[in-house]
Coordinates of C-alpha atoms and ligand atoms in Angstrom, one line a residue:
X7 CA 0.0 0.0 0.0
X8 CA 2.5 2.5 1.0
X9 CA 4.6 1.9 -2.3
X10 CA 1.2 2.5 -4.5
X11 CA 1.0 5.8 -2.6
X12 CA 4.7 6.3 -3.3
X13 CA 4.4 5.6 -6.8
X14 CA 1.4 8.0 -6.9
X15 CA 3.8 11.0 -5.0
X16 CA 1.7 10.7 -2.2
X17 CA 4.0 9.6 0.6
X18 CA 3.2 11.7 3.5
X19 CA 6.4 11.8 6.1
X20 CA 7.1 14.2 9.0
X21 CA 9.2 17.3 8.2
X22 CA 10.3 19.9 11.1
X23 CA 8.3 22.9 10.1
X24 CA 10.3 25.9 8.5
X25 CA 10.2 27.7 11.7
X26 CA 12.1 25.5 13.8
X27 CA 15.1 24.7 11.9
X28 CA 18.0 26.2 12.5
X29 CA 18.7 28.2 9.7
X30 CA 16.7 31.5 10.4
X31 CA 16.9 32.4 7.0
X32 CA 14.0 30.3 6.5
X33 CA 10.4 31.5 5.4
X34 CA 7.9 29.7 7.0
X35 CA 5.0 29.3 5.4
X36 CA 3.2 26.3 6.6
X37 CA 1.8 26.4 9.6
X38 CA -1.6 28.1 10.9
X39 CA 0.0 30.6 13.1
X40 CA -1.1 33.3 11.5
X41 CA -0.5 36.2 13.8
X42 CA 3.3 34.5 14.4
X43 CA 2.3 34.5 18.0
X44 CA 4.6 31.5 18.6
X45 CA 7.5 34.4 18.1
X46 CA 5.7 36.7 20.1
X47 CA 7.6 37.3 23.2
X48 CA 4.6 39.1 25.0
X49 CA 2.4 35.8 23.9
X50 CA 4.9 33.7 25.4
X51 CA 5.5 35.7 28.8
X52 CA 1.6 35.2 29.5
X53 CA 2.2 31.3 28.6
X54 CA 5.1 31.1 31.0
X55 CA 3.0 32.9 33.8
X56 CA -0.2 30.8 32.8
X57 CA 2.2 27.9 33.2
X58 CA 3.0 28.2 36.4
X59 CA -0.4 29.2 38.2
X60 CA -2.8 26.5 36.4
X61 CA -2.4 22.9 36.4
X62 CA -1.3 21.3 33.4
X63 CA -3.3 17.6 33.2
X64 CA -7.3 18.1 33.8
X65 CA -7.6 15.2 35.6
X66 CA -9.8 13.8 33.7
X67 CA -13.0 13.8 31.4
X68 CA -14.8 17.2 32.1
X69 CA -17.6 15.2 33.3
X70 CA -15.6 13.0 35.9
X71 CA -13.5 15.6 38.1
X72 CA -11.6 16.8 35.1
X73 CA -13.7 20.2 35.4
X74 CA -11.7 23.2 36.1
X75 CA -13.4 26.7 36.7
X76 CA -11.0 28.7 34.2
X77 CA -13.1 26.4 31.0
X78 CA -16.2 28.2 32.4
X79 CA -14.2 31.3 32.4
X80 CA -12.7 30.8 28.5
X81 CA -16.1 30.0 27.3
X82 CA -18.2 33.0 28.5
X83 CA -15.2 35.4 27.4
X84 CA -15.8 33.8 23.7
X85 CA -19.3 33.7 23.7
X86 CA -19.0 36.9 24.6
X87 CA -16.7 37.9 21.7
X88 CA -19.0 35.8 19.1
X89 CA -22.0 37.2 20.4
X90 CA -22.9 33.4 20.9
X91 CA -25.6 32.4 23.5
X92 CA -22.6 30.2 25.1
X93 CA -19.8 28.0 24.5
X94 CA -17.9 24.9 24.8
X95 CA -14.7 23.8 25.6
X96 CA -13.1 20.9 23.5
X97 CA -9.7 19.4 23.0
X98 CA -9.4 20.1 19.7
X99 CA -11.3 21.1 16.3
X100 CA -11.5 17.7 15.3
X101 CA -13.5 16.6 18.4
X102 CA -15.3 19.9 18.0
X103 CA -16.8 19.0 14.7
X104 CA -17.3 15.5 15.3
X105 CA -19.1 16.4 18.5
X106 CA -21.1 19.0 16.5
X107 CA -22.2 16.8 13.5
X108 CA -22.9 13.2 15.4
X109 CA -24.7 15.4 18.2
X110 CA -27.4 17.3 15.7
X111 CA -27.6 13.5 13.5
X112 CA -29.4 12.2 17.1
X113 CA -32.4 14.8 16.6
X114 CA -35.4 13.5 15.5
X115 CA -35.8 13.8 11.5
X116 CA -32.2 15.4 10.9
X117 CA -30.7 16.4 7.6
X118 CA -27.7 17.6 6.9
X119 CA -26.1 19.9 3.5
X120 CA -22.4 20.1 3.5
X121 CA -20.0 22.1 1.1
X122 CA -17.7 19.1 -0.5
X123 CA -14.7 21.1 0.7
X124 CA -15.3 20.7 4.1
X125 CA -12.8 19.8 6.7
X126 CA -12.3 16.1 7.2
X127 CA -13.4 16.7 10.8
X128 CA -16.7 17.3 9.6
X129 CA -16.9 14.6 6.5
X130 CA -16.1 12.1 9.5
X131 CA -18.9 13.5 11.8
X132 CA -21.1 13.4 9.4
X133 CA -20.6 10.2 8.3
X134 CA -20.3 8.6 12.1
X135 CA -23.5 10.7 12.8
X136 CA -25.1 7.7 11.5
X137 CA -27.8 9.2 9.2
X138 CA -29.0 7.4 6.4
X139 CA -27.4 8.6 3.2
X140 CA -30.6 10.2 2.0
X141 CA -30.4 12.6 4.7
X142 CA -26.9 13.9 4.2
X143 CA -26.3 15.7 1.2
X144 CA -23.3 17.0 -0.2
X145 CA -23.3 20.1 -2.7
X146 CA -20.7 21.3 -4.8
X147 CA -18.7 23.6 -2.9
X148 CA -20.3 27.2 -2.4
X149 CA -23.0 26.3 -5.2
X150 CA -26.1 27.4 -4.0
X151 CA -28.3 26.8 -6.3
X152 CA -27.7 22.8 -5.9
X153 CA -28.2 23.5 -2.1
X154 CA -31.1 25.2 -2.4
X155 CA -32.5 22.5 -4.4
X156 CA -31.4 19.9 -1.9
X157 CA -32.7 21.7 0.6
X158 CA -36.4 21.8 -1.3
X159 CA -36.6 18.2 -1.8
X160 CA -36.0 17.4 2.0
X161 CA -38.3 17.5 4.8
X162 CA -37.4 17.7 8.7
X163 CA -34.4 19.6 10.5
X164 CA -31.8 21.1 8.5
X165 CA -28.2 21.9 9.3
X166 CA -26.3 23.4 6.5
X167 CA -22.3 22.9 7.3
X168 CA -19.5 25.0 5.8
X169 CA -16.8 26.7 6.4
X170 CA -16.3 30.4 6.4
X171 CA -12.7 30.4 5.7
X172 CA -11.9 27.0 3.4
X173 CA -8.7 26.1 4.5
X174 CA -7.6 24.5 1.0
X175 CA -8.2 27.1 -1.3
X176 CA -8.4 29.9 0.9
X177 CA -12.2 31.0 -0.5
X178 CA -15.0 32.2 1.4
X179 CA -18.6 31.3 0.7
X180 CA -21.6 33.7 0.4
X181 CA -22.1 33.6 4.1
X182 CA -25.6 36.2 3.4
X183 CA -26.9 33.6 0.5
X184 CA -26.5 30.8 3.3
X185 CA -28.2 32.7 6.0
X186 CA -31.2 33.4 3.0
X187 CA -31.4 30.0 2.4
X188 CA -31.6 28.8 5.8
X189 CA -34.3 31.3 6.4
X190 CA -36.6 30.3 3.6
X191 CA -36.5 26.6 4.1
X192 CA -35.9 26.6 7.9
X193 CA -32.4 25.4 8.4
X194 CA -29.9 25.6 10.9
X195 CA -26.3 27.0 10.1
X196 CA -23.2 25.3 11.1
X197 CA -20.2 27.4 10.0
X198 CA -17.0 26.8 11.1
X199 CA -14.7 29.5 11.5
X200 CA -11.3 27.7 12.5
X201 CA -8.9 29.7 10.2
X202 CA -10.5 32.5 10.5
X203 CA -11.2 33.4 14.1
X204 CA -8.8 35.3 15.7
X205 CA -7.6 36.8 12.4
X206 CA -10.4 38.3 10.1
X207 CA -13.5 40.5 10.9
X208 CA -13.7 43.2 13.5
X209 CA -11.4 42.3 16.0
X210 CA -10.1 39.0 14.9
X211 CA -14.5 37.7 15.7
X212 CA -14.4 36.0 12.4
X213 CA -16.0 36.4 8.8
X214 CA -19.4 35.7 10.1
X215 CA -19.8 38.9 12.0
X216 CA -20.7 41.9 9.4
X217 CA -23.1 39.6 7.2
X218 CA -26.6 38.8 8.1
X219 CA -25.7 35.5 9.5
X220 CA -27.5 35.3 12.7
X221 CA -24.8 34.0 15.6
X222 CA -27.5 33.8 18.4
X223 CA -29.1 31.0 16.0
X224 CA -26.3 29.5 14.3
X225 CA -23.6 27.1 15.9
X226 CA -20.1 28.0 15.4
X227 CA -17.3 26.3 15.6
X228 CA -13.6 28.6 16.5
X229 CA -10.5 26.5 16.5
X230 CA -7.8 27.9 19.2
X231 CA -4.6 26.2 17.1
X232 CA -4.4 28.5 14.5
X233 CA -5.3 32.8 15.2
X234 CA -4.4 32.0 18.6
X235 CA -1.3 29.6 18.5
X236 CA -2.7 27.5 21.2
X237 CA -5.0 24.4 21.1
X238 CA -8.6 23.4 21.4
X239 CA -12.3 24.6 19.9
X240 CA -15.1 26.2 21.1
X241 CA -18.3 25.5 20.0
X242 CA -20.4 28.6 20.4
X243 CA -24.0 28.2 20.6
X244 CA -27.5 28.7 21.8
X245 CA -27.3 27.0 25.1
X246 CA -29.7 24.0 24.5
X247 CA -26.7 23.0 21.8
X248 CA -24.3 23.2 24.8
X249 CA -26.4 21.4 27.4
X250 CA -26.7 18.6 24.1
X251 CA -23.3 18.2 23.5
X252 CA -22.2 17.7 27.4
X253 CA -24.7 15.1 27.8
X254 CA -24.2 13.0 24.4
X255 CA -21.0 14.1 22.4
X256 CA -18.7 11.0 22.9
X257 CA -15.7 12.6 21.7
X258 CA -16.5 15.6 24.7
X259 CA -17.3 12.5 27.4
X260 CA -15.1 10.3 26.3
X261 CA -11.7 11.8 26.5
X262 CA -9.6 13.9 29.1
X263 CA -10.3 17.4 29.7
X264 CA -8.1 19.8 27.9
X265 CA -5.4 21.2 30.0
X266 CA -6.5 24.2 32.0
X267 CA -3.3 25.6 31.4
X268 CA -4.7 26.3 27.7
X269 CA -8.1 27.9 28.7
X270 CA -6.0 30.2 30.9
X271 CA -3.6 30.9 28.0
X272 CA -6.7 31.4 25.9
X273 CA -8.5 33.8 28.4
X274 CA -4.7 35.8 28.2
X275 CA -4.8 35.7 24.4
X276 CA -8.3 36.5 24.3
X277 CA -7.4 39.9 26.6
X278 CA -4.8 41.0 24.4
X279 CA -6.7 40.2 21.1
X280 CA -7.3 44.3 20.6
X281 CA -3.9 45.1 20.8
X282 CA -3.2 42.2 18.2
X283 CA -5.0 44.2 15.8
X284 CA -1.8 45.5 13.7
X285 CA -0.7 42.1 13.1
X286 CA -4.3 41.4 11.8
X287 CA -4.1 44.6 9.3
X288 CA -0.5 43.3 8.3
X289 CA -1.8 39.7 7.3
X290 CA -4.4 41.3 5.5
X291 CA -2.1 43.5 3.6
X292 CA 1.1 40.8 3.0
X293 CA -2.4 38.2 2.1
X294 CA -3.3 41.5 -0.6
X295 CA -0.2 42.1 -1.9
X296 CA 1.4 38.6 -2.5
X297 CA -1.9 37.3 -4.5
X298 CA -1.8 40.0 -6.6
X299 CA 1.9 39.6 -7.5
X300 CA 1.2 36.0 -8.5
X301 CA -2.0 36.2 -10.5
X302 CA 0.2 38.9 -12.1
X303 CA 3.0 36.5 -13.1
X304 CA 0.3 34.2 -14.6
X305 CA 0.0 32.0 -11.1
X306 CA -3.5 30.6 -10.6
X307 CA -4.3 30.8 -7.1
X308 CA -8.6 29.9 -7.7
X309 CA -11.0 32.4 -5.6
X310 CA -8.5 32.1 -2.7
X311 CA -9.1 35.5 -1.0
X312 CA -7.5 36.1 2.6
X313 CA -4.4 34.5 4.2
X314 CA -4.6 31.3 2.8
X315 CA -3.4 31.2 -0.8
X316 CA -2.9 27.7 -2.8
X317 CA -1.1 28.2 -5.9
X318 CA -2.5 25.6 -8.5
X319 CA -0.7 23.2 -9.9
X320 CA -2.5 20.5 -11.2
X321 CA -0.6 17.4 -11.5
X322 CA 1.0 16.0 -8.0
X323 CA 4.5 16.0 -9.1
X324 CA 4.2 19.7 -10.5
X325 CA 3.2 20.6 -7.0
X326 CA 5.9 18.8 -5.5
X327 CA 8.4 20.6 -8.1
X328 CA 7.2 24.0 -7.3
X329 CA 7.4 23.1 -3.3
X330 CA 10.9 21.7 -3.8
X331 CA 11.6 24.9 -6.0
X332 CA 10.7 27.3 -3.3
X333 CA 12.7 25.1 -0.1
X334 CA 15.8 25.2 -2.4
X335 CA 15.8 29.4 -1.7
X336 CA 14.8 29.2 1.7
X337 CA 10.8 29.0 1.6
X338 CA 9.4 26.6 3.3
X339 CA 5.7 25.6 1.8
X340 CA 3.8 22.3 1.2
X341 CA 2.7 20.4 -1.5
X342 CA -1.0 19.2 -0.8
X343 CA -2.0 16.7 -3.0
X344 CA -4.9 13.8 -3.3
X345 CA -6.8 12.7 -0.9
X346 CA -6.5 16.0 0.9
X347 CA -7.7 17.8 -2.5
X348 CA -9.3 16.8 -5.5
X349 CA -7.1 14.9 -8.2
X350 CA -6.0 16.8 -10.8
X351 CA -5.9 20.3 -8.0
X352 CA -2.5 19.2 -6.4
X353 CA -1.1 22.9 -5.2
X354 CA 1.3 24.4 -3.3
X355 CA -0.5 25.7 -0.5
X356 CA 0.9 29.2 1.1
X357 CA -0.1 29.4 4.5
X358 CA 1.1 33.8 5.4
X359 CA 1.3 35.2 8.3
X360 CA 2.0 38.4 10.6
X361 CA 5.7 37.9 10.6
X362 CA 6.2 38.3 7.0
X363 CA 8.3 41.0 7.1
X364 CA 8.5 43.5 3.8
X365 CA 12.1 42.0 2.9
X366 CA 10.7 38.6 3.2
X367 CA 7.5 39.6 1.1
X368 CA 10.0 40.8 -1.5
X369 CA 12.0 38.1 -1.4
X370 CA 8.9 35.5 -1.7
X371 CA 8.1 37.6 -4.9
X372 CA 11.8 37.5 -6.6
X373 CA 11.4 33.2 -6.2
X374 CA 7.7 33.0 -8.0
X375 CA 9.4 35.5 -10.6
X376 CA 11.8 33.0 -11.3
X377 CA 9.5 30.0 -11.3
X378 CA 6.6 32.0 -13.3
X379 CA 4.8 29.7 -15.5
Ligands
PLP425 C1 -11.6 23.9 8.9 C2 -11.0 23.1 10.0 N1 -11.8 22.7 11.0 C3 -11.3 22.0 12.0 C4 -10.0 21.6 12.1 C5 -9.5 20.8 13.2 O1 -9.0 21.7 14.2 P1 -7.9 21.1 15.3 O2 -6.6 21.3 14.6 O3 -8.0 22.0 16.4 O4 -8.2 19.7 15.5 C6 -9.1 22.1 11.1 C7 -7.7 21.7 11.3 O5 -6.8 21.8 10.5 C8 -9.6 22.8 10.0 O6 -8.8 23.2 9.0

């Protein structure tokens, strides 16, 4: 098996990301950490001081003595922030999503509509949640027209999943045309906003705020690994949804409590997020500039739109050239290829961040120059 993925130039192995080797010549521009808080020495101070006044382990499940007050805390402060009825603590995105999806599939006369580009996290909720396949429907991503059709030919309790911020091809969908839809036929919206919170909207709140998307309704899901450089999801809520999820989400029951040292560095980063704002405006403008250099040299990089930016390649070894191309001068990027993407959209995927600097942006421009199609 491995040597058919091999042969295919899909062999996955485990590379030190850009920004931990040695040579700090190095552009990274792989990881999620898009306001470079992991070089941020005043993001690191309140983790050290964190560190030392909160326990690390839980305990436990939240359920069983794994409960610590500073969740409670972390949660209201992002409801808050969403303007979400309330919130929930998780270990992570995946668990988030999983919870989310196999939570709703347990109401009586569920059906779900999900963008095909959606995260694996929610592919695999959806599919655990158990509902027949009649009842899960998958539209071509951001085509609402098929949804709306979907959603016309079912009956019962709709939940319409997407993200707001795709984290392949860096587009955003017409978060107003979903909230219309929802309206008219009575669904539910499920966005999640994982590579977007902390980074775009007013504040680092997300893409959903500013539209007509309704967040007292919808359920949201904000990832803490990426905007903030830390780890976990919240899933904000009306608080039925919350009371829900404690009392059937096996991936919430089911596992240890996440470490109250990272709700407390979340509550931190969530009290500095105003003053975080210049890095946001930066990633915004180094996002701007660089997409419009490449679609200039003749780059295709699809309807990506904010930080994320995948430059299309095609074939998997063209992506793995271009990749290979870029590490050779000192820019770390990855080739994302089948099953992660469709075949035949193998790309080099540009993850950008804060810490771009305007030598590094320039630099990052001189190598695509070179490499232009
Ligand atoms: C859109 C989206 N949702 C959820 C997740 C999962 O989040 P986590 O990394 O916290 O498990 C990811 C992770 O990459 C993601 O891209």
């Amino acid at each position: 098996m491995l040597a058919a993925i091999a042969a295919d130039h899909r062999l996955r192995t485990l590379v030190p990301a850009g920004s931990y080797s040695k040579d700090h010549n190095v552009i990274d521009l792989t990881s999620n950490d898009y306001l470079d808080l992991r070089h941020d020495p005043v993001h690191q101070a309140a983790l050290h001081e964190v560190a030392r006044d909160f326990p690390f382990g839980s305990g436990g499940s939240r359920l069983l003595g794994g409960e610590h007050p500073v969740f409670r805390d972390f949660e209201r402060m992002v409801a808050d922030f969403a303007d979400a009825e309330d919130a929930l603590f998780f270990p992570s995105g995946f668990a988030a999503n999983e919870s989310v999806a196999t939570t709703l599939g347990r109401l009586p006369d569920a059906a779900f509509f999900s963008d095909e580009l959606n995260h694996a996290s929610i592919i695999d909720g959806i599919r655990a949640s158990g509902l027949e396949k009649s009842r899960r429907r998958i539209f071509a991503h951001n085509d609402l027209t098929m949804l709306e059709s979907q959603l016309a030919q079912t009956k019962g309790l709709k939940f319409i999943f997407s993200e707001s911020l795709f984290s392949m091809d860096g587009d955003t969908p017409d978060l107003n045309g979903l909230q219309t839809l929802a309206d008219r036929y009575g669904a539910t919206l499920v966005i999640d906003e994982a590579h977007a919170f902390f980074c775009n909207g007013p504040e680092g709140r997300g893409l959903c705020p500013g539209t007509g998307i309704r967040h007292r309704e919808a359920i949201r899901i904000l990832t803490c690994g990426k905007g903030m450089s830390l780890q976990g999801a919240l899933v904000c809520s009306p608080s039925w949804f919350r009371d829900l999820l404690i009392n059937v989400a096996r991936p919430f029951i089911y596992t240890t409590g996440p470490s109250p040292v990272l709700a407390a560095a979340g509550v931190a980063t969530m009290q500095r997020s105003a003053a975080l704002q210049e890095k946001r405006d930066h990633l915004a403008f180094v996002s701007r500039r660089l997409r419009v250099t490449l679609n200039g040299l003749g780059f295709s990089t699809a309807r990506a739109g904010h930080h994320i930016l995948p430059v299309i390649c095609g074939e998997n070894s063209k992506a793995l050239a271009l990749s290979a191309f870029l590490a050779e001068r000192g820019i770390s990027s990855r080739a994302i290829r089948p099953p992660t993407v469709p075949a035949g959209t193998a790309r080099v995927r540009l993850s950008l961040h804060a810490g771009i600097a305007e030598p590094d942006l320039a630099r990052i421009e001189s190598v695509f120059r070179d490499f232009a199609p």
